[in-house]
């Protein structure tokens, strides 16, 4: 019996993963990651890093982040506390949906996660206070390969459900997409 429901999304390779919950009188168990089951969803590499972010304030935006090749990564973003508007942007230069974005609401309640292929930027807005996310990464963190786009870039026109209440200095400083931007070749 699969521990996940896997749903295709409008951007090729982007998947919505819903965790099954095995409950009893004590509580529940749910699986966060499974190589065998998520290979069918496109996870084609070992998990090399797992991160946890906690974001205290509702309305905070983190993103839009990605690592440039050869450190491009597959990312599985799971929300274990609170609720977020989770956004992925297709940066694959040759993709028919290049620079298009898609968002899903992830929460501890709906047990949904976003599986984001290589070549996408990722960001989110917290829809509640005290949000905890768990990220599985298929590539290690390489600061020199870190790149970012402005969450408020008019070229992306990402809809954020709430007023942005907090943004890191780094995220506030990302350049806007200009004619020299050529996406990511993965
Ligand atoms: C990603 C990462 C960061 N760091 C350090 C670098 C900074 O000193 C600090 C916070 O990093 P940054 O502000 O770049 O990360 P966030 O804005 O929290 O980014 C997070 O949210 C966005 C939406 C994501 O998609 C990232 O994958 C996720 O890490 O942690 C590490 O030491 N290891 C790591 O793997």
CSV table of C-alpha atoms and ligand atoms in Angstrom, one decimal:
chain,number,residue,atom,x,y,z
A,1,UNK,CA,0.0,0.0,0.0
A,2,UNK,CA,1.5,3.4,-1.0
A,3,UNK,CA,2.1,5.9,1.7
A,4,UNK,CA,1.7,8.8,-0.7
A,5,UNK,CA,-0.9,10.1,-3.1
A,6,UNK,CA,1.0,11.7,-6.0
A,7,UNK,CA,-0.6,14.3,-8.3
A,8,UNK,CA,0.8,15.9,-11.4
A,9,UNK,CA,0.7,19.7,-11.5
A,10,UNK,CA,0.6,22.1,-14.5
A,11,UNK,CA,4.4,22.6,-14.6
A,12,UNK,CA,6.0,19.4,-16.0
A,13,UNK,CA,7.8,17.5,-13.3
A,14,UNK,CA,6.2,19.4,-10.4
A,15,UNK,CA,4.3,17.1,-8.1
A,16,UNK,CA,1.9,17.4,-5.2
A,17,UNK,CA,2.6,14.7,-2.7
A,18,UNK,CA,0.0,13.9,0.0
A,19,UNK,CA,1.2,11.8,2.9
A,20,UNK,CA,-1.0,9.0,4.2
A,21,UNK,CA,-1.4,8.9,7.9
A,22,UNK,CA,-1.4,5.6,9.8
A,23,UNK,CA,-3.3,6.4,13.0
A,24,UNK,CA,-4.4,4.6,16.2
A,25,UNK,CA,-5.3,5.5,19.7
A,26,UNK,CA,-1.8,6.7,20.5
A,27,UNK,CA,-1.6,9.1,17.5
A,28,UNK,CA,-0.2,8.6,14.0
A,29,UNK,CA,2.8,7.7,11.8
A,30,UNK,CA,3.3,9.3,8.4
A,31,UNK,CA,6.2,8.8,6.0
A,32,UNK,CA,8.1,12.0,4.9
A,33,UNK,CA,10.3,10.4,2.3
A,34,UNK,CA,10.5,7.0,0.5
A,35,UNK,CA,13.0,6.3,-2.3
A,36,UNK,CA,10.9,3.5,-3.7
A,37,UNK,CA,7.7,5.4,-3.8
A,38,UNK,CA,8.9,8.8,-4.7
A,39,UNK,CA,11.0,7.6,-7.6
A,40,UNK,CA,7.7,7.3,-9.4
A,41,UNK,CA,7.3,11.0,-8.8
A,42,UNK,CA,10.6,11.8,-10.3
A,43,UNK,CA,12.9,11.7,-7.3
A,44,UNK,CA,15.9,10.1,-9.0
A,45,UNK,CA,18.8,10.7,-6.6
A,46,UNK,CA,19.8,10.0,-2.9
A,47,UNK,CA,18.7,12.5,-0.3
A,48,UNK,CA,22.0,14.2,0.6
A,49,UNK,CA,20.7,16.9,3.0
A,50,UNK,CA,17.6,17.5,5.1
A,51,UNK,CA,16.9,21.0,6.4
A,52,UNK,CA,14.3,22.4,8.8
A,53,UNK,CA,13.2,26.0,8.7
A,54,UNK,CA,11.0,27.6,11.4
A,55,UNK,CA,9.3,30.9,10.5
A,56,UNK,CA,7.7,32.8,13.4
A,57,UNK,CA,5.6,35.4,11.7
A,58,UNK,CA,2.5,35.1,9.4
A,59,UNK,CA,3.0,36.8,6.1
A,60,UNK,CA,6.8,36.2,5.9
A,61,UNK,CA,8.2,35.3,2.5
A,62,UNK,CA,11.4,33.3,1.9
A,63,UNK,CA,12.6,33.0,-1.6
A,64,UNK,CA,12.9,32.7,-4.5
A,65,UNK,CA,15.9,30.4,-4.2
A,66,UNK,CA,17.6,27.9,-6.5
A,67,UNK,CA,21.1,26.4,-6.9
A,68,UNK,CA,22.8,26.7,-10.4
A,69,UNK,CA,24.1,23.6,-12.1
A,70,UNK,CA,26.0,21.4,-11.4
A,71,UNK,CA,24.5,21.9,-7.9
A,72,UNK,CA,20.9,22.1,-9.1
A,73,UNK,CA,18.7,20.1,-6.8
A,74,UNK,CA,15.4,18.2,-6.5
A,75,UNK,CA,13.6,19.5,-3.4
A,76,UNK,CA,10.8,18.0,-1.4
A,77,UNK,CA,9.1,20.6,0.8
A,78,UNK,CA,6.9,19.3,3.7
A,79,UNK,CA,5.0,21.4,6.1
A,80,UNK,CA,4.9,19.9,9.6
A,81,UNK,CA,3.5,22.9,11.5
A,82,UNK,CA,1.3,25.8,10.3
A,83,UNK,CA,0.4,26.6,6.8
A,84,UNK,CA,2.1,28.1,3.7
A,85,UNK,CA,1.5,29.2,0.2
A,86,UNK,CA,4.3,27.3,-1.5
A,87,UNK,CA,5.5,28.5,-4.9
A,88,UNK,CA,7.7,26.9,-7.6
A,89,UNK,CA,8.9,28.8,-10.7
A,90,UNK,CA,10.0,27.0,-13.8
A,91,UNK,CA,13.5,28.4,-14.8
A,92,UNK,CA,14.3,25.6,-17.3
A,93,UNK,CA,15.4,27.6,-20.4
A,94,UNK,CA,13.8,25.2,-22.9
A,95,UNK,CA,10.6,24.6,-21.0
A,96,UNK,CA,7.3,25.5,-22.6
A,97,UNK,CA,6.4,26.9,-19.1
A,98,UNK,CA,9.6,28.9,-18.7
A,99,UNK,CA,9.2,31.6,-16.0
A,100,UNK,CA,5.7,30.4,-15.2
A,101,UNK,CA,4.8,29.7,-11.5
A,102,UNK,CA,2.5,27.3,-9.6
A,103,UNK,CA,1.5,27.4,-6.0
A,104,UNK,CA,-0.1,25.0,-3.5
A,105,UNK,CA,-1.2,25.4,0.0
A,106,UNK,CA,0.8,23.1,2.3
A,107,UNK,CA,-0.1,22.5,5.9
A,108,UNK,CA,0.3,20.1,8.8
A,109,UNK,CA,-3.4,19.5,8.4
A,110,UNK,CA,-3.5,18.7,4.7
A,111,UNK,CA,-0.2,16.7,4.9
A,112,UNK,CA,0.8,17.9,1.5
A,113,UNK,CA,4.3,18.4,0.2
A,114,UNK,CA,5.7,19.8,-3.1
A,115,UNK,CA,8.2,17.8,-5.1
A,116,UNK,CA,10.2,20.4,-7.0
A,117,UNK,CA,12.5,19.2,-9.9
A,118,UNK,CA,15.9,20.6,-10.8
A,119,UNK,CA,15.7,23.9,-12.6
A,120,UNK,CA,13.0,25.5,-10.5
A,121,UNK,CA,13.1,28.4,-8.0
A,122,UNK,CA,11.3,27.9,-4.7
A,123,UNK,CA,9.7,30.3,-2.2
A,124,UNK,CA,6.8,30.5,0.1
A,125,UNK,CA,4.7,32.8,2.2
A,126,UNK,CA,3.6,31.8,5.7
A,127,UNK,CA,-0.2,31.8,6.1
A,128,UNK,CA,0.1,31.3,9.9
A,129,UNK,CA,2.5,32.1,12.7
A,130,UNK,CA,5.0,29.4,13.7
A,131,UNK,CA,5.6,27.5,10.5
A,132,UNK,CA,8.0,24.5,10.4
A,133,UNK,CA,9.1,23.1,7.0
A,134,UNK,CA,11.2,20.1,6.4
A,135,UNK,CA,13.2,20.1,3.1
A,136,UNK,CA,14.8,17.0,1.5
A,137,UNK,CA,17.5,18.0,-1.0
A,138,UNK,CA,19.1,15.9,-3.7
A,139,UNK,CA,22.2,18.1,-3.7
A,140,UNK,CA,24.3,19.6,-0.9
A,141,UNK,CA,24.2,23.3,-0.1
A,142,UNK,CA,26.8,25.1,-2.1
A,143,UNK,CA,26.8,28.8,-1.2
A,144,UNK,CA,28.7,29.7,-4.3
A,145,UNK,CA,26.0,28.1,-6.4
A,146,UNK,CA,23.1,29.8,-4.5
A,147,UNK,CA,21.0,32.1,-6.7
A,148,UNK,CA,17.8,33.9,-6.2
A,149,UNK,CA,15.0,35.9,-7.9
A,150,UNK,CA,12.9,38.6,-6.4
A,151,UNK,CA,9.6,37.3,-5.0
A,152,UNK,CA,8.1,40.6,-6.2
A,153,UNK,CA,9.5,40.5,-9.8
A,154,UNK,CA,6.8,41.8,-12.2
A,155,UNK,CA,8.2,39.5,-14.8
A,156,UNK,CA,7.1,36.5,-12.6
A,157,UNK,CA,4.0,38.3,-11.2
A,158,UNK,CA,3.7,35.8,-8.4
A,159,UNK,CA,0.5,36.2,-6.4
A,160,UNK,CA,1.1,36.4,-2.6
A,161,UNK,CA,-2.1,35.9,-0.6
A,162,UNK,CA,-1.1,38.3,2.1
A,163,UNK,CA,0.8,41.5,2.5
A,164,UNK,CA,4.5,40.6,2.9
A,165,UNK,CA,5.4,41.2,6.6
A,166,UNK,CA,9.0,40.0,6.5
A,167,UNK,CA,11.7,39.4,4.0
A,168,UNK,CA,15.4,38.8,4.6
A,169,UNK,CA,17.9,41.4,3.4
A,170,UNK,CA,19.2,38.9,1.0
A,171,UNK,CA,15.8,38.2,-0.5
A,172,UNK,CA,15.0,41.9,-0.6
A,173,UNK,CA,18.1,42.4,-2.6
A,174,UNK,CA,17.7,39.9,-5.5
A,175,UNK,CA,18.0,41.5,-9.0
A,176,UNK,CA,15.0,41.7,-11.2
A,177,UNK,CA,15.0,39.5,-14.3
A,178,UNK,CA,16.5,41.4,-17.3
A,179,UNK,CA,17.2,40.4,-20.9
A,180,UNK,CA,20.5,38.8,-19.9
A,181,UNK,CA,18.7,36.3,-17.7
A,182,UNK,CA,18.8,32.9,-19.5
A,183,UNK,CA,17.2,30.6,-17.0
A,184,UNK,CA,18.8,27.3,-15.9
A,185,UNK,CA,20.0,24.5,-18.2
A,186,UNK,CA,19.3,21.1,-16.5
B,1,LIG,C1,19.9,26.5,2.4
B,1,LIG,C2,20.9,26.5,3.4
B,1,LIG,C3,21.2,27.7,4.1
B,1,LIG,N1,22.2,27.7,5.0
B,1,LIG,C4,22.5,28.9,5.8
B,1,LIG,C5,22.7,30.1,4.9
B,1,LIG,C6,22.2,31.3,5.8
B,1,LIG,O1,23.2,31.6,6.7
B,1,LIG,C7,21.1,30.6,6.6
B,1,LIG,C8,19.7,30.9,6.0
B,1,LIG,O2,19.8,30.7,4.6
B,1,LIG,P1,18.9,31.4,3.6
B,1,LIG,O3,18.4,32.7,4.2
B,1,LIG,O4,19.5,31.4,2.3
B,1,LIG,O5,17.7,30.4,3.5
B,1,LIG,P2,16.2,30.5,3.6
B,1,LIG,O6,15.7,31.9,3.2
B,1,LIG,O7,15.8,30.1,4.9
B,1,LIG,O8,15.8,29.5,2.5
B,1,LIG,C9,14.9,28.5,2.8
B,1,LIG,O9,13.7,28.8,2.2
B,1,LIG,C10,13.8,28.9,0.7
B,1,LIG,C11,12.4,29.2,0.2
B,1,LIG,C12,14.3,27.7,0.1
B,1,LIG,O10,13.9,27.1,-0.9
B,1,LIG,C13,15.6,27.2,0.8
B,1,LIG,O11,15.9,25.9,0.3
B,1,LIG,C14,15.5,27.2,2.2
B,1,LIG,O12,16.7,27.0,2.8
B,1,LIG,O13,21.3,29.2,6.5
B,1,LIG,C15,22.9,26.6,5.4
B,1,LIG,O14,23.8,26.6,6.2
B,1,LIG,N2,22.6,25.4,4.7
B,1,LIG,C16,21.6,25.3,3.8
B,1,LIG,O15,21.4,24.2,3.2
